Every structure is written in structure tokens, then in C-alpha cells.
Amino acid sequence: MKTKMKRLLAVALCAAMAVSAGACSGADSGSSEKTSSAGSQAVSAAAGSSAPQPMRYVAPGSDWPMQDEVIAKVNEKLQADGVNIEVKLQRIPWDAWDQKTQLMISSGEEFEMLHVMQDKKQVGILYGQGALAPLNELFDSGKYDDLKSKFTDNVWKEVTSQGNILAVPAMSTANQGKSYGDISYRKDVADKLGLKTPTTVDEVIDFAKAIQAELEKETGKKIYAWGGTGRPAEWYLRSLDEDYFYVDTALTLVKVDQDGTVSSWVESEEFKNSCKLYERFNKEGLIHPDSLSLGHEYGSNEILYGRWAIGFDSGMPVENEQQLQKNVPGAEIGVFQLAPEKNDFITFYTYNCNAVPVTSKHPEAALDFLQWLYSDQENHDLFMYGIEGETYNAVGDNRKEKILGEDGKALYQYDEWQIAYQPLRRFEDGMSDRLIALDSRRRDLDEEAVVSVATGFMFDSTPVADAAANLSAEAESLLAPLKCGLVSYDEGFESALSTLKAAGLDEYLAEYDKQFQEFLSGQSK
């Protein structure tokens, strides 16, 4: 009992980082927190003497106007299908998410399922801090074989630590949270100008400048390239002759080669050349001079209104084309890659997953729900999109039309990035077949893809907590101007590196290397 309490109390110090606002797109803000369990009395009556087990799902975001009605229908269908659980959806506003989830777990509050964003804090670290319950016994029972079959071994590896299955993946799209070096562009403008798809970095610059000039002539507004500078420039890196390598996304300070070598990403030649490349973009007028201070919302608005020449590393997500076309009739999004003959390099299949907290006394309820959700198109449609004819209209086999309220917002549509299953997704009506095909690729089934040796590795920064905190405070402000090309690499790098070294970079790298080699040893057994 004392050990469990210590583990629970430990979460109070760090659970706030478990799942953080801003992880993936689609986050609403500003609604009041409440739990949706509408129809519970009717459901209990339908279940007879055996009251349904609550399945309390805690996830970030805001409520929808028809959320209660939809969840009531979900619970009715669960009972009709013989799944004796009652979904109680608890959406917590983003500004209260960290504090609230920390308090819930540290105080021992019971709930059955927690959304986790692994690009903020991975499940292995949460498990080590006493926050999550392992699911091995449940999966070993055979009851959830259908759920387990929905994902490949590589995908399950991402939510497994030291042999413990700690969550169920939420693999909603081929592109979310991943880029694989995609370059997006205004296809309608490129077609109008008769531009050929670039095959080299120099051609990319000329291509972007041509689209920029045409759009500036049409709009009278300065046009820029957007996206991609916060992380390594994968669109450029895939064009190099060097072997594939992984750059850790937590602080973008660690480089992992396919032979298992761990080194400093910021001290590599590839980082240097990437910075210098963006200097060229800056000198050519393709990078907004205030891009670091404008914020994500400004860039997103420019993109959705067609005021962009090119988007790096999914700077223009293909699923945004419908909204773009509403604002700019006739606008189209094109996507290409340099070195298209090279196979995809997979470093992460999904950043999102759903876990069972240690406070749950009925962990099977979460798996009962997820197996039901992913087993059937009708089930998936009901929870994800609501009541047909009231919150959405199905269009064909894989499209939908949202029904909007008087305020112009959806009456209900669950955040797909949190829990949708890619093969059962519906896309917005009007999205082109070309882009749906891009967003529907099963990269987890691509036998030709190169899978990073770091896939599934989860670094625990606890042993170097001070260094990690210092680097977290310094890295972004020091490196972002270099990565965006707004500060010359030759003039700014040595000073930045000196500060990172003083903050504990070498200590951080050494601990990362130690843990990674242990991970590799475990993989080979």
C-alpha cells in the first residue's frame, strides 16, 4: 500500500506533463468541464439487474451542443450489443487539463480511460511514475484478440515499455503527427504557371519563389513559406545520400543512427546544413521575418486563406483543403517529396493513445469500449460523428457532411486524432479522392518502409531532471532562430552551443545513450 501511494504521489509532481495542451491539431478551448452520461437511467433499466459498469473517459477539449444526446445513443447501442458498460465522457478544457488530470490521479479518483499524447510524455515514463496500469493480463485472456489485431506489432511496440502494454494506439490518419518529408504547395497556382515538380533543393527554392510571385500579384500581399521549422527539416534530410536517422522530438537535441549510435543533433553536419538552407530561404524572402513571434494561429490563418507559397513537412495538412476551397474557390493542395524513390522512414506511427489509469478498479471497461468502437463502422460513426441526420449526414462509403448549429460550428464531432481508427474514418464531403488516398495510406502495413531503430524507445529524463529542465528552458529560444534561418548559423551557433553545454547537454546525451543501449539490448533478447 505504501509503495502504491508513493507512486501515486509521484504523479503529482509530473503528471501535468503527461498530456499537454497543443499536442495535436483540433484542440478546442474555453468550455466548462462536465461529464456526459445522459441516458444512464434508461441504460440501467435496459441492462436489467446488472447495472452497467461506468467507462469514464477523461480527454482534453470542449463539449459539443449535442454531446449528451450522442452519448445516450452510444450507451443504448452498447447495451443492445451486449457490452454492459456506460460511457461517461469527461472533457476537460485545455487551460485546466494539466492541473486537473494531475489532481485526479494523485488523489486516487476513479476513472477508466485517459488520453495520452506521447509527443509530450510517453506512456513508459507515466508508468514509471505510477500513473498507468499494464494491460498484459487482459490481452492475454484472449477476450480482446480482435482489438489487438487492429494494429501491427510495430504499432503496439510504441505503447509498450519493458514488456508492459500500457495503452491502446489511436492511429487516426497516415499523416497526423508525421511528415515523412512531405512538401505541400498551391497546386492550382503551380498548374497555372506550368511548373514542374522539383527534384532538388535549388528547384524547390525556384518553385516556391514562382508561386510566391504569382500570389503576390493576385492578392497584393506578401506571401511566405510556412511550417516545418520547429522540427528537423525532414523534407530536406530525405534528399541526402546519408543513411536514415532519427532526431528525438522531445527537445530535438539527440540524433540516433540506424546502427544505434547516439550523438548530438545540434552538433551534426546535417543540422548545420539545414540551418544554412533556411538562411537561403530567408535571404530569398520566403521566410516571414516575424515568424517566431507571430504564433501558430497567424500562420494557420494565412494557410487557410491560401496566402502561402509552399509548406514544409506537412505545413499544409491535406485534410485542410476543403476549408481552403471555401475561402479560396478553386484552390488545390499538391504534395510531393524529394527523392521520391526512397522508402518512407518511420520513426513514430502515432503520437496518441488511450491508457488505463492506476486508479481504475475496472480496467476491462476501457478495452470493452475500444474493442466495440473499432469493430464496426456503425459503432465508429456513432461515437465519432454522432446521430445520422441530426449531427452529420453520411455521404457514400467514406465521407460525411457535418450538420452545423446556428453559430456555424459542429453540433457534435469527436476529435479524430484522439481515438479514431483510420480504416473506419469518414472524410469531409468535398475532399478530393486524391487527398483522401494520401490520408488513407496504411503506412503501418508498408513492408518497404524503413523503421527507425528508435521506434518504441521511451527516454526517461528523471535521472537528469535538472539538465532536462535547463535544456527545455533554453533550447527552443536558442535554436529556433537558427533553424528558421533568421539568425546566421556562423554568427549564432557557437554561443548557442556554449549555453546548451552549460545547461547540461552532454549529461543529457550520456543518459540518453545509456538508456537507448539498454533498450537495444532488450530488443535483441
Short mmCIF file of C-alpha atoms in Angstrom, two decimals:
data_model
loop_
_atom_site.label_atom_id
_atom_site.label_comp_id
_atom_site.label_asym_id
_atom_site.label_seq_id
_atom_site.Cartn_x
_atom_site.Cartn_y
_atom_site.Cartn_z
CA MET A 1 0.00 0.00 0.00
CA LYS A 2 2.81 2.41 0.86
CA THR A 3 4.50 1.70 -2.47
CA LYS A 4 1.30 2.40 -4.37
CA MET A 5 0.78 5.66 -2.50
CA LYS A 6 4.33 6.76 -3.24
CA ARG A 7 3.77 6.04 -6.92
CA LEU A 8 0.52 7.97 -6.90
CA LEU A 9 2.09 10.91 -5.08
CA ALA A 10 4.96 10.94 -7.55
CA VAL A 11 2.47 11.63 -10.29
CA ALA A 12 1.51 14.87 -8.56
CA LEU A 13 4.96 16.21 -9.37
CA CYS A 14 4.95 15.38 -13.04
CA ALA A 15 1.57 14.23 -14.35
CA ALA A 16 1.00 17.75 -15.58
CA MET A 17 3.40 16.94 -18.36
CA ALA A 18 1.68 13.68 -19.22
CA VAL A 19 -0.58 15.17 -21.77
CA SER A 20 -0.15 18.81 -22.61
CA ALA A 21 -2.17 21.37 -24.48
CA GLY A 22 -1.17 21.95 -28.04
CA ALA A 23 -0.14 18.33 -28.75
CA CYS A 24 -2.11 17.69 -31.93
CA SER A 25 -4.45 19.71 -34.03
CA GLY A 26 -8.14 20.01 -33.33
CA ALA A 27 -7.95 21.28 -29.74
CA ASP A 28 -10.85 23.45 -28.64
CA SER A 29 -10.70 25.70 -25.60
CA GLY A 30 -12.93 27.56 -23.26
CA SER A 31 -15.79 25.26 -22.40
CA SER A 32 -16.80 24.33 -18.89
CA GLU A 33 -15.90 20.85 -17.67
CA LYS A 34 -18.68 18.33 -17.31
CA THR A 35 -19.30 14.63 -17.62
CA SER A 36 -21.68 13.33 -20.27
CA SER A 37 -23.61 10.28 -19.11
CA ALA A 38 -27.02 11.10 -20.49
CA GLY A 39 -29.49 8.27 -20.62
CA SER A 40 -27.97 6.43 -17.65
CA GLN A 41 -31.31 5.56 -16.08
CA ALA A 42 -32.65 4.17 -19.32
CA VAL A 43 -29.46 2.21 -19.87
CA SER A 44 -29.55 0.74 -16.35
CA ALA A 45 -33.14 -0.33 -16.85
CA ALA A 46 -32.30 -1.95 -20.18
CA ALA A 47 -29.49 -3.89 -18.53
CA GLY A 48 -31.86 -5.46 -16.06
CA SER A 49 -30.46 -6.39 -12.67
CA SER A 50 -26.84 -5.96 -13.73
CA ALA A 51 -26.08 -2.27 -13.74
CA PRO A 52 -23.61 -1.23 -16.45
CA GLN A 53 -20.02 -0.59 -15.42
CA PRO A 54 -19.11 3.10 -15.87
CA MET A 55 -16.48 3.76 -18.53
CA ARG A 56 -15.30 7.23 -17.60
CA TYR A 57 -13.17 8.68 -20.40
CA VAL A 58 -11.07 11.72 -19.48
CA ALA A 59 -9.84 13.66 -22.51
CA PRO A 60 -8.87 17.24 -23.37
CA GLY A 61 -11.16 19.63 -25.17
CA SER A 62 -14.62 21.16 -25.08
CA ASP A 63 -18.14 19.82 -25.02
CA TRP A 64 -20.46 19.95 -28.04
CA PRO A 65 -24.07 21.14 -28.03
CA MET A 66 -25.47 17.63 -28.71
CA GLN A 67 -22.88 15.66 -26.75
CA ASP A 68 -25.35 14.35 -24.17
CA GLU A 69 -27.78 13.12 -26.83
CA VAL A 70 -25.00 11.34 -28.72
CA ILE A 71 -23.51 9.65 -25.65
CA ALA A 72 -27.01 8.46 -24.67
CA LYS A 73 -27.32 6.78 -28.08
CA VAL A 74 -23.84 5.27 -27.69
CA ASN A 75 -24.85 3.75 -24.36
CA GLU A 76 -28.10 2.41 -25.78
CA LYS A 77 -26.23 0.66 -28.58
CA LEU A 78 -23.59 -0.73 -26.23
CA GLN A 79 -26.38 -2.37 -24.22
CA ALA A 80 -28.11 -3.63 -27.34
CA ASP A 81 -24.82 -5.17 -28.46
CA GLY A 82 -24.34 -6.90 -25.12
CA VAL A 83 -21.50 -4.69 -23.90
CA ASN A 84 -22.51 -3.82 -20.35
CA ILE A 85 -20.70 -0.52 -19.89
CA GLU A 86 -21.89 3.07 -19.71
CA VAL A 87 -19.70 5.73 -21.31
CA LYS A 88 -19.27 8.87 -19.25
CA LEU A 89 -17.34 11.38 -21.31
CA GLN A 90 -15.41 13.96 -19.29
CA ARG A 91 -13.92 16.66 -21.47
CA ILE A 92 -11.55 18.98 -19.63
CA PRO A 93 -10.75 22.41 -21.12
CA TRP A 94 -7.16 22.79 -22.30
CA ASP A 95 -6.31 25.54 -19.83
CA ALA A 96 -7.23 23.24 -16.91
CA TRP A 97 -6.04 19.93 -18.38
CA ASP A 98 -2.64 19.58 -16.71
CA GLN A 99 -3.76 20.67 -13.28
CA LYS A 100 -6.98 18.65 -13.32
CA THR A 101 -5.52 15.36 -14.54
CA GLN A 102 -2.67 15.68 -12.03
CA LEU A 103 -5.15 16.11 -9.20
CA MET A 104 -7.41 13.26 -10.36
CA ILE A 105 -4.62 10.69 -10.41
CA SER A 106 -2.72 11.86 -7.33
CA SER A 107 -5.93 11.89 -5.27
CA GLY A 108 -6.90 8.38 -6.40
CA GLU A 109 -10.04 9.42 -8.29
CA GLU A 110 -11.53 6.52 -10.21
CA PHE A 111 -11.90 6.67 -13.97
CA GLU A 112 -11.31 4.06 -16.64
CA MET A 113 -9.58 5.70 -19.61
CA LEU A 114 -7.13 8.60 -20.06
CA HIS A 115 -5.99 10.15 -23.30
CA VAL A 116 -2.20 10.40 -23.62
CA MET A 117 -0.18 12.45 -26.12
CA GLN A 118 3.18 10.76 -26.39
CA ASP A 119 4.96 13.65 -28.04
CA LYS A 120 4.52 15.39 -24.68
CA LYS A 121 5.14 12.49 -22.31
CA GLN A 122 5.39 8.86 -23.22
CA VAL A 123 3.48 6.04 -21.61
CA GLY A 124 6.63 4.32 -20.31
CA ILE A 125 7.52 7.36 -18.26
CA LEU A 126 3.98 7.67 -16.91
CA TYR A 127 4.06 4.01 -15.94
CA GLY A 128 7.35 4.52 -14.10
CA GLN A 129 5.73 7.37 -12.21
CA GLY A 130 2.85 5.16 -11.12
CA ALA A 131 0.15 6.66 -13.34
CA LEU A 132 -0.82 3.82 -15.71
CA ALA A 133 -1.92 0.22 -15.32
CA PRO A 134 -0.35 -2.50 -17.53
CA LEU A 135 -2.83 -4.31 -19.78
CA ASN A 136 -0.96 -7.58 -20.45
CA GLU A 137 -3.25 -9.86 -18.40
CA LEU A 138 -6.32 -8.51 -20.13
CA PHE A 139 -4.84 -9.08 -23.58
CA ASP A 140 -3.50 -12.50 -22.58
CA SER A 141 -7.04 -13.58 -21.67
CA GLY A 142 -7.97 -13.79 -25.35
CA LYS A 143 -11.08 -11.65 -24.86
CA TYR A 144 -9.51 -8.72 -26.71
CA ASP A 145 -7.88 -10.54 -29.61
CA ASP A 146 -10.00 -8.57 -32.09
CA LEU A 147 -8.81 -5.25 -30.62
CA LYS A 148 -5.20 -6.39 -30.61
CA SER A 149 -5.43 -7.45 -34.26
CA LYS A 150 -6.31 -3.90 -35.33
CA PHE A 151 -2.68 -2.79 -35.06
CA THR A 152 0.62 -4.29 -36.17
CA ASP A 153 3.35 -5.40 -33.79
CA ASN A 154 5.34 -2.25 -34.61
CA VAL A 155 2.45 -0.03 -33.63
CA TRP A 156 1.90 -1.92 -30.38
CA LYS A 157 5.62 -1.54 -29.67
CA GLU A 158 5.09 2.21 -29.34
CA VAL A 159 2.79 1.77 -26.36
CA THR A 160 4.83 -0.99 -24.72
CA SER A 161 7.60 -0.49 -22.18
CA GLN A 162 9.74 -3.27 -20.68
CA GLY A 163 7.21 -5.81 -21.89
CA ASN A 164 4.23 -3.97 -20.44
CA ILE A 165 1.40 -2.98 -22.80
CA LEU A 166 0.39 0.41 -21.40
CA ALA A 167 -2.19 1.79 -23.84
CA VAL A 168 -4.19 1.21 -27.00
CA PRO A 169 -2.92 3.17 -30.03
CA ALA A 170 -5.07 5.83 -31.66
CA MET A 171 -3.93 5.68 -35.26
CA SER A 172 -6.34 8.01 -36.98
CA THR A 173 -4.51 9.07 -40.15
CA ALA A 174 -1.45 8.43 -42.26
CA ASN A 175 -0.27 11.99 -41.79
CA GLN A 176 -1.14 13.23 -38.33
CA GLY A 177 1.92 13.90 -36.22
CA LYS A 178 4.14 12.61 -39.02
CA SER A 179 5.52 14.12 -42.18
CA TYR A 180 7.87 11.69 -43.95
CA GLY A 181 9.33 14.69 -45.77
CA ASP A 182 6.14 15.88 -47.47
CA ILE A 183 6.21 19.25 -49.22
CA SER A 184 2.81 20.81 -49.82
CA TYR A 185 2.09 23.62 -52.28
CA ARG A 186 -0.63 25.59 -54.05
CA LYS A 187 -1.23 23.10 -56.86
CA ASP A 188 -3.69 25.34 -58.68
CA VAL A 189 -1.09 28.11 -58.96
CA ALA A 190 1.70 25.74 -59.97
CA ASP A 191 -0.55 24.24 -62.67
CA LYS A 192 -1.47 27.70 -63.93
CA LEU A 193 2.21 28.56 -64.26
CA GLY A 194 3.09 25.22 -65.82
CA LEU A 195 5.66 24.47 -63.11
CA LYS A 196 7.34 21.09 -62.96
CA THR A 197 7.63 19.17 -59.70
CA PRO A 198 11.01 20.00 -58.13
CA THR A 199 13.62 17.28 -57.73
CA THR A 200 16.41 19.24 -56.00
CA VAL A 201 16.67 21.80 -53.19
CA ASP A 202 17.57 24.54 -55.68
CA GLU A 203 14.48 23.70 -57.72
CA VAL A 204 12.34 23.84 -54.57
CA ILE A 205 13.52 27.42 -53.95
CA ASP A 206 12.77 28.47 -57.55
CA PHE A 207 9.41 26.68 -57.40
CA ALA A 208 8.42 28.46 -54.18
CA LYS A 209 9.53 31.86 -55.49
CA ALA A 210 7.45 31.44 -58.65
CA ILE A 211 4.30 30.61 -56.66
CA GLN A 212 5.08 33.43 -54.24
CA ALA A 213 5.38 35.99 -57.04
CA GLU A 214 2.13 34.89 -58.70
CA LEU A 215 0.16 35.01 -55.44
CA GLU A 216 1.59 38.41 -54.52
CA LYS A 217 0.43 39.67 -57.91
CA GLU A 218 -3.05 38.21 -57.34
CA THR A 219 -3.50 39.27 -53.71
CA GLY A 220 -1.29 42.32 -53.35
CA LYS A 221 0.04 40.75 -50.15
CA LYS A 222 3.47 39.42 -49.26
CA ILE A 223 3.42 35.60 -49.38
CA TYR A 224 5.71 33.23 -47.48
CA ALA A 225 6.56 29.59 -46.91
CA TRP A 226 5.06 28.08 -43.76
CA GLY A 227 5.62 25.15 -41.47
CA GLY A 228 8.38 22.70 -40.78
CA THR A 229 10.95 24.83 -38.96
CA GLY A 230 10.09 23.66 -35.45
CA ARG A 231 11.39 20.14 -36.11
CA PRO A 232 14.25 18.81 -38.25
CA ALA A 233 13.72 19.63 -41.93
CA GLU A 234 12.73 16.11 -42.96
CA TRP A 235 11.80 17.24 -46.45
CA TYR A 236 15.46 18.20 -46.96
CA LEU A 237 17.04 15.36 -44.97
CA ARG A 238 15.36 12.67 -47.09
CA SER A 239 17.14 14.10 -50.15
CA LEU A 240 20.60 13.44 -48.68
CA ASP A 241 22.77 10.47 -49.53
CA GLU A 242 23.31 9.69 -45.84
CA ASP A 243 21.51 6.79 -44.23
CA TYR A 244 18.25 7.40 -42.42
CA PHE A 245 18.45 8.66 -38.85
CA TYR A 246 16.06 9.72 -36.11
CA VAL A 247 16.00 13.03 -34.23
CA ASP A 248 14.27 12.80 -30.86
CA THR A 249 11.22 15.08 -30.83
CA ALA A 250 11.23 15.92 -27.11
CA LEU A 251 13.91 18.64 -27.28
CA THR A 252 15.29 17.96 -30.79
CA LEU A 253 18.79 17.58 -29.36
CA VAL A 254 19.52 13.87 -29.91
CA LYS A 255 20.37 12.09 -33.16
CA VAL A 256 20.07 8.29 -33.40
CA ASP A 257 21.60 6.48 -36.37
CA GLN A 258 20.29 3.16 -37.61
CA ASP A 259 23.34 1.38 -36.18
CA GLY A 260 22.31 2.57 -32.70
CA THR A 261 24.82 5.41 -32.39
CA VAL A 262 23.55 8.26 -30.22
CA SER A 263 25.03 11.70 -30.83
CA SER A 264 24.31 15.42 -30.58
CA TRP A 265 21.93 16.50 -33.33
CA VAL A 266 22.76 20.18 -32.95
CA GLU A 267 26.47 19.45 -33.45
CA SER A 268 25.93 17.41 -36.61
CA GLU A 269 26.71 18.43 -40.17
CA GLU A 270 23.09 17.78 -41.10
CA PHE A 271 21.85 20.31 -38.55
CA LYS A 272 24.41 22.85 -39.76
CA ASN A 273 23.42 22.41 -43.40
CA SER A 274 19.73 22.54 -42.55
CA CYS A 275 20.20 25.88 -40.78
CA LYS A 276 22.17 27.25 -43.70
CA LEU A 277 19.47 26.10 -46.11
CA TYR A 278 16.84 28.09 -44.22
CA GLU A 279 19.20 31.07 -44.26
CA ARG A 280 18.92 30.86 -48.05
CA PHE A 281 15.14 30.81 -47.81
CA ASN A 282 15.28 33.83 -45.54
CA LYS A 283 17.56 35.77 -47.90
CA GLU A 284 15.24 34.91 -50.80
CA GLY A 285 12.34 36.47 -48.86
CA LEU A 286 10.49 33.17 -48.33
CA ILE A 287 10.55 33.22 -44.52
CA HIS A 288 8.40 35.75 -42.67
CA PRO A 289 10.80 37.99 -40.71
CA ASP A 290 8.50 37.83 -37.66
CA SER A 291 7.64 34.14 -37.95
CA LEU A 292 8.90 33.33 -34.44
CA SER A 293 6.64 35.90 -32.78
CA LEU A 294 3.51 35.64 -34.93
CA GLY A 295 2.33 32.39 -33.39
CA HIS A 296 0.68 29.29 -34.79
CA GLU A 297 -2.75 30.91 -35.23
CA TYR A 298 -1.45 33.57 -37.61
CA GLY A 299 0.30 31.02 -39.82
CA SER A 300 -2.73 28.72 -39.82
CA ASN A 301 -4.98 31.60 -40.87
CA GLU A 302 -2.64 32.54 -43.72
CA ILE A 303 -2.62 28.92 -44.89
CA LEU A 304 -6.41 28.50 -44.76
CA TYR A 305 -6.85 31.66 -46.81
CA GLY A 306 -4.40 30.50 -49.46
CA ARG A 307 -1.69 33.02 -48.62
CA TRP A 308 1.24 30.60 -48.77
CA ALA A 309 3.68 29.50 -51.41
CA ILE A 310 4.85 26.22 -50.00
CA GLY A 311 4.51 24.20 -46.80
CA PHE A 312 7.34 22.13 -45.39
CA ASP A 313 6.89 18.84 -43.55
CA SER A 314 3.08 18.88 -43.54
CA GLY A 315 2.99 22.65 -43.15
CA MET A 316 -0.31 22.40 -45.03
CA PRO A 317 -2.18 19.28 -43.88
CA VAL A 318 -4.08 17.77 -46.80
CA GLU A 319 -7.29 17.47 -44.78
CA ASN A 320 -7.49 21.29 -44.76
CA GLU A 321 -8.19 21.50 -48.49
CA GLN A 322 -11.96 21.70 -48.07
CA GLN A 323 -11.73 24.70 -45.74
CA LEU A 324 -9.18 26.30 -48.05
CA GLN A 325 -11.53 25.88 -51.01
CA LYS A 326 -14.36 27.57 -49.10
CA ASN A 327 -12.14 30.60 -48.59
CA VAL A 328 -10.43 30.47 -51.98
CA PRO A 329 -12.63 28.78 -54.60
CA GLY A 330 -10.56 26.66 -56.97
CA ALA A 331 -7.57 26.38 -54.65
CA GLU A 332 -5.91 22.97 -54.52
CA ILE A 333 -3.20 21.40 -52.39
CA GLY A 334 -0.43 19.41 -54.01
CA VAL A 335 2.08 17.19 -52.22
CA PHE A 336 5.48 15.94 -53.34
CA GLN A 337 8.73 14.68 -51.87
CA LEU A 338 12.35 14.99 -52.83
CA ALA A 339 13.96 11.65 -53.61
CA PRO A 340 10.53 10.03 -54.10
CA GLU A 341 12.23 6.74 -54.94
CA LYS A 342 13.38 6.40 -51.33
CA ASN A 343 11.18 4.42 -48.99
CA ASP A 344 9.36 6.05 -46.12
CA PHE A 345 11.31 6.29 -42.88
CA ILE A 346 9.03 5.57 -39.94
CA THR A 347 10.01 6.98 -36.57
CA PHE A 348 6.56 7.10 -35.00
CA TYR A 349 3.24 5.63 -36.09
CA THR A 350 1.04 7.63 -33.76
CA TYR A 351 1.65 10.18 -31.05
CA ASN A 352 -1.73 9.50 -29.46
CA CYS A 353 -3.11 6.62 -27.43
CA ASN A 354 -5.62 5.81 -24.71
CA ALA A 355 -4.46 4.32 -21.42
CA VAL A 356 -5.98 2.96 -18.21
CA PRO A 357 -5.02 4.90 -15.06
CA VAL A 358 -3.93 3.01 -11.94
CA THR A 359 -6.94 4.47 -10.15
CA SER A 360 -9.35 2.34 -12.19
CA LYS A 361 -10.81 -0.74 -10.48
CA HIS A 362 -12.27 -1.97 -13.77
CA PRO A 363 -9.59 -1.63 -16.48
CA GLU A 364 -11.51 -4.05 -18.69
CA ALA A 365 -14.17 -1.37 -19.26
CA ALA A 366 -11.80 0.68 -21.40
CA LEU A 367 -10.87 -2.32 -23.57
CA ASP A 368 -14.53 -3.35 -23.84
CA PHE A 369 -15.31 0.09 -25.22
CA LEU A 370 -12.37 0.31 -27.64
CA GLN A 371 -12.97 -3.18 -29.00
CA TRP A 372 -16.64 -2.27 -29.58
CA LEU A 373 -15.67 1.06 -31.17
CA TYR A 374 -13.17 -0.39 -33.63
CA SER A 375 -15.17 -3.50 -34.54
CA ASP A 376 -17.89 -1.92 -36.63
CA GLN A 377 -18.46 1.07 -38.94
CA GLU A 378 -21.82 1.84 -37.33
CA ASN A 379 -20.27 1.94 -33.85
CA HIS A 380 -17.42 4.13 -35.03
CA ASP A 381 -19.74 6.51 -36.86
CA LEU A 382 -21.97 6.87 -33.80
CA PHE A 383 -19.26 7.81 -31.32
CA MET A 384 -17.09 9.83 -33.72
CA TYR A 385 -19.74 11.72 -35.70
CA GLY A 386 -22.94 11.37 -33.72
CA ILE A 387 -26.51 10.76 -34.82
CA GLU A 388 -27.02 10.50 -38.56
CA GLY A 389 -29.45 13.12 -39.78
CA GLU A 390 -29.01 15.20 -36.63
CA THR A 391 -25.28 15.86 -36.24
CA TYR A 392 -23.97 14.55 -39.56
CA ASN A 393 -25.01 13.03 -42.86
CA ALA A 394 -23.12 10.05 -44.27
CA VAL A 395 -22.05 10.58 -47.88
CA GLY A 396 -21.06 7.39 -49.69
CA ASP A 397 -18.77 4.88 -48.04
CA ASN A 398 -16.16 7.16 -46.52
CA ARG A 399 -17.40 10.75 -46.48
CA LYS A 400 -19.58 12.81 -44.20
CA GLU A 401 -21.20 16.20 -44.01
CA LYS A 402 -21.27 17.91 -40.62
CA ILE A 403 -24.52 19.49 -39.51
CA LEU A 404 -23.82 22.89 -38.02
CA GLY A 405 -25.61 24.87 -35.34
CA GLU A 406 -26.74 28.47 -35.61
CA ASP A 407 -23.24 29.59 -34.63
CA GLY A 408 -21.78 27.80 -37.65
CA LYS A 409 -20.00 25.19 -35.52
CA ALA A 410 -20.47 21.43 -35.48
CA LEU A 411 -23.23 20.13 -33.21
CA TYR A 412 -21.01 17.13 -32.49
CA GLN A 413 -17.86 15.56 -33.88
CA TYR A 414 -15.37 13.81 -31.65
CA ASP A 415 -11.71 14.74 -32.12
CA GLU A 416 -10.47 12.13 -34.57
CA TRP A 417 -6.82 12.47 -33.57
CA GLN A 418 -7.66 11.29 -30.05
CA ILE A 419 -9.37 7.99 -30.77
CA ALA A 420 -10.49 7.41 -34.38
CA TYR A 421 -9.45 4.23 -36.21
CA GLN A 422 -8.05 5.06 -39.64
CA PRO A 423 -9.81 2.36 -41.74
CA LEU A 424 -13.21 3.45 -40.36
CA ARG A 425 -12.77 7.22 -40.69
CA ARG A 426 -15.09 9.39 -42.75
CA PHE A 427 -13.64 12.38 -44.56
CA GLU A 428 -15.31 15.71 -45.14
CA ASP A 429 -17.59 15.74 -48.16
CA GLY A 430 -15.85 17.67 -50.90
CA MET A 431 -12.35 16.43 -50.08
CA SER A 432 -10.83 15.13 -53.29
CA ASP A 433 -10.19 11.43 -53.94
CA ARG A 434 -6.53 12.32 -54.44
CA LEU A 435 -6.15 13.73 -50.94
CA ILE A 436 -8.26 11.06 -49.30
CA ALA A 437 -5.92 8.49 -50.83
CA LEU A 438 -2.95 10.34 -49.32
CA ASP A 439 -4.59 10.45 -45.89
CA SER A 440 -5.70 6.81 -46.04
CA ARG A 441 -2.34 5.17 -46.67
CA ARG A 442 -1.65 2.33 -44.24
CA ARG A 443 1.97 3.11 -43.58
CA ASP A 444 1.94 0.59 -40.75
CA LEU A 445 1.43 -2.11 -43.42
CA ASP A 446 4.15 -0.80 -45.75
CA GLU A 447 6.66 -3.64 -45.91
CA GLU A 448 9.08 -1.47 -47.90
CA ALA A 449 9.28 1.27 -45.26
CA VAL A 450 12.43 1.63 -43.17
CA VAL A 451 11.55 1.53 -39.47
CA SER A 452 13.79 3.51 -37.14
CA VAL A 453 15.70 1.53 -34.53
CA ALA A 454 14.37 4.12 -32.06
CA THR A 455 10.70 3.33 -32.72
CA GLY A 456 9.18 2.42 -29.38
CA PHE A 457 12.05 3.80 -27.30
CA MET A 458 10.94 5.95 -24.38
CA PHE A 459 13.54 8.16 -22.74
CA ASP A 460 13.08 8.82 -19.03
CA SER A 461 14.66 12.17 -18.20
CA THR A 462 14.19 11.71 -14.43
CA PRO A 463 17.87 10.76 -13.79
CA VAL A 464 18.95 14.03 -15.43
CA ALA A 465 15.96 16.11 -14.38
CA ASP A 466 17.91 19.30 -13.76
CA ALA A 467 19.70 19.14 -17.11
CA ALA A 468 16.43 18.32 -18.90
CA ALA A 469 14.68 21.28 -17.24
CA ASN A 470 17.54 23.64 -18.07
CA LEU A 471 17.72 22.47 -21.67
CA SER A 472 13.96 22.69 -22.04
CA ALA A 473 14.11 26.32 -20.92
CA GLU A 474 16.98 27.20 -23.25
CA ALA A 475 16.85 25.02 -26.36
CA GLU A 476 13.88 26.45 -28.21
CA SER A 477 14.77 30.12 -27.75
CA LEU A 478 18.40 29.49 -28.73
CA LEU A 479 17.89 27.15 -31.66
CA ALA A 480 14.64 28.35 -33.27
CA PRO A 481 16.21 31.49 -34.83
CA LEU A 482 18.97 29.30 -36.31
CA LYS A 483 16.59 26.63 -37.59
CA CYS A 484 14.36 29.26 -39.19
CA GLY A 485 17.33 30.97 -40.84
CA LEU A 486 16.59 34.26 -39.11
CA VAL A 487 19.98 34.23 -37.38
CA SER A 488 23.12 33.24 -39.28
CA TYR A 489 24.48 29.85 -38.24
CA ASP A 490 28.07 31.14 -38.46
CA GLU A 491 27.28 34.06 -36.21
CA GLY A 492 24.95 32.45 -33.67
CA PHE A 493 25.78 28.76 -33.30
CA GLU A 494 28.86 28.78 -31.06
CA SER A 495 27.20 30.98 -28.48
CA ALA A 496 24.06 28.84 -28.51
CA LEU A 497 26.06 25.62 -28.16
CA SER A 498 28.07 27.04 -25.27
CA THR A 499 24.85 27.85 -23.41
CA LEU A 500 23.42 24.38 -24.09
CA LYS A 501 26.62 22.74 -22.84
CA ALA A 502 26.43 24.78 -19.65
CA ALA A 503 22.80 23.73 -19.26
CA GLY A 504 23.77 20.05 -19.28
CA LEU A 505 23.69 18.90 -22.91
CA ASP A 506 26.50 16.35 -22.54
CA GLU A 507 24.97 14.91 -19.37
CA TYR A 508 21.61 14.61 -21.10
CA LEU A 509 23.16 12.88 -24.14
CA ALA A 510 25.09 10.42 -21.97
CA GLU A 511 21.97 9.35 -20.08
CA TYR A 512 20.02 9.10 -23.34
CA ASP A 513 22.73 6.87 -24.81
CA LYS A 514 22.80 4.67 -21.70
CA GLN A 515 19.06 4.09 -21.75
CA PHE A 516 18.97 3.58 -25.52
CA GLN A 517 21.68 0.92 -25.46
CA GLU A 518 19.73 -0.87 -22.71
CA PHE A 519 16.64 -0.64 -24.92
CA LEU A 520 18.51 -2.17 -27.87
CA SER A 521 19.85 -4.98 -25.67
CA GLY A 522 16.32 -5.76 -24.55
CA GLN A 523 15.09 -5.81 -28.15
CA SER A 524 17.67 -8.40 -29.14
CA LYS A 525 16.70 -10.88 -26.39
#
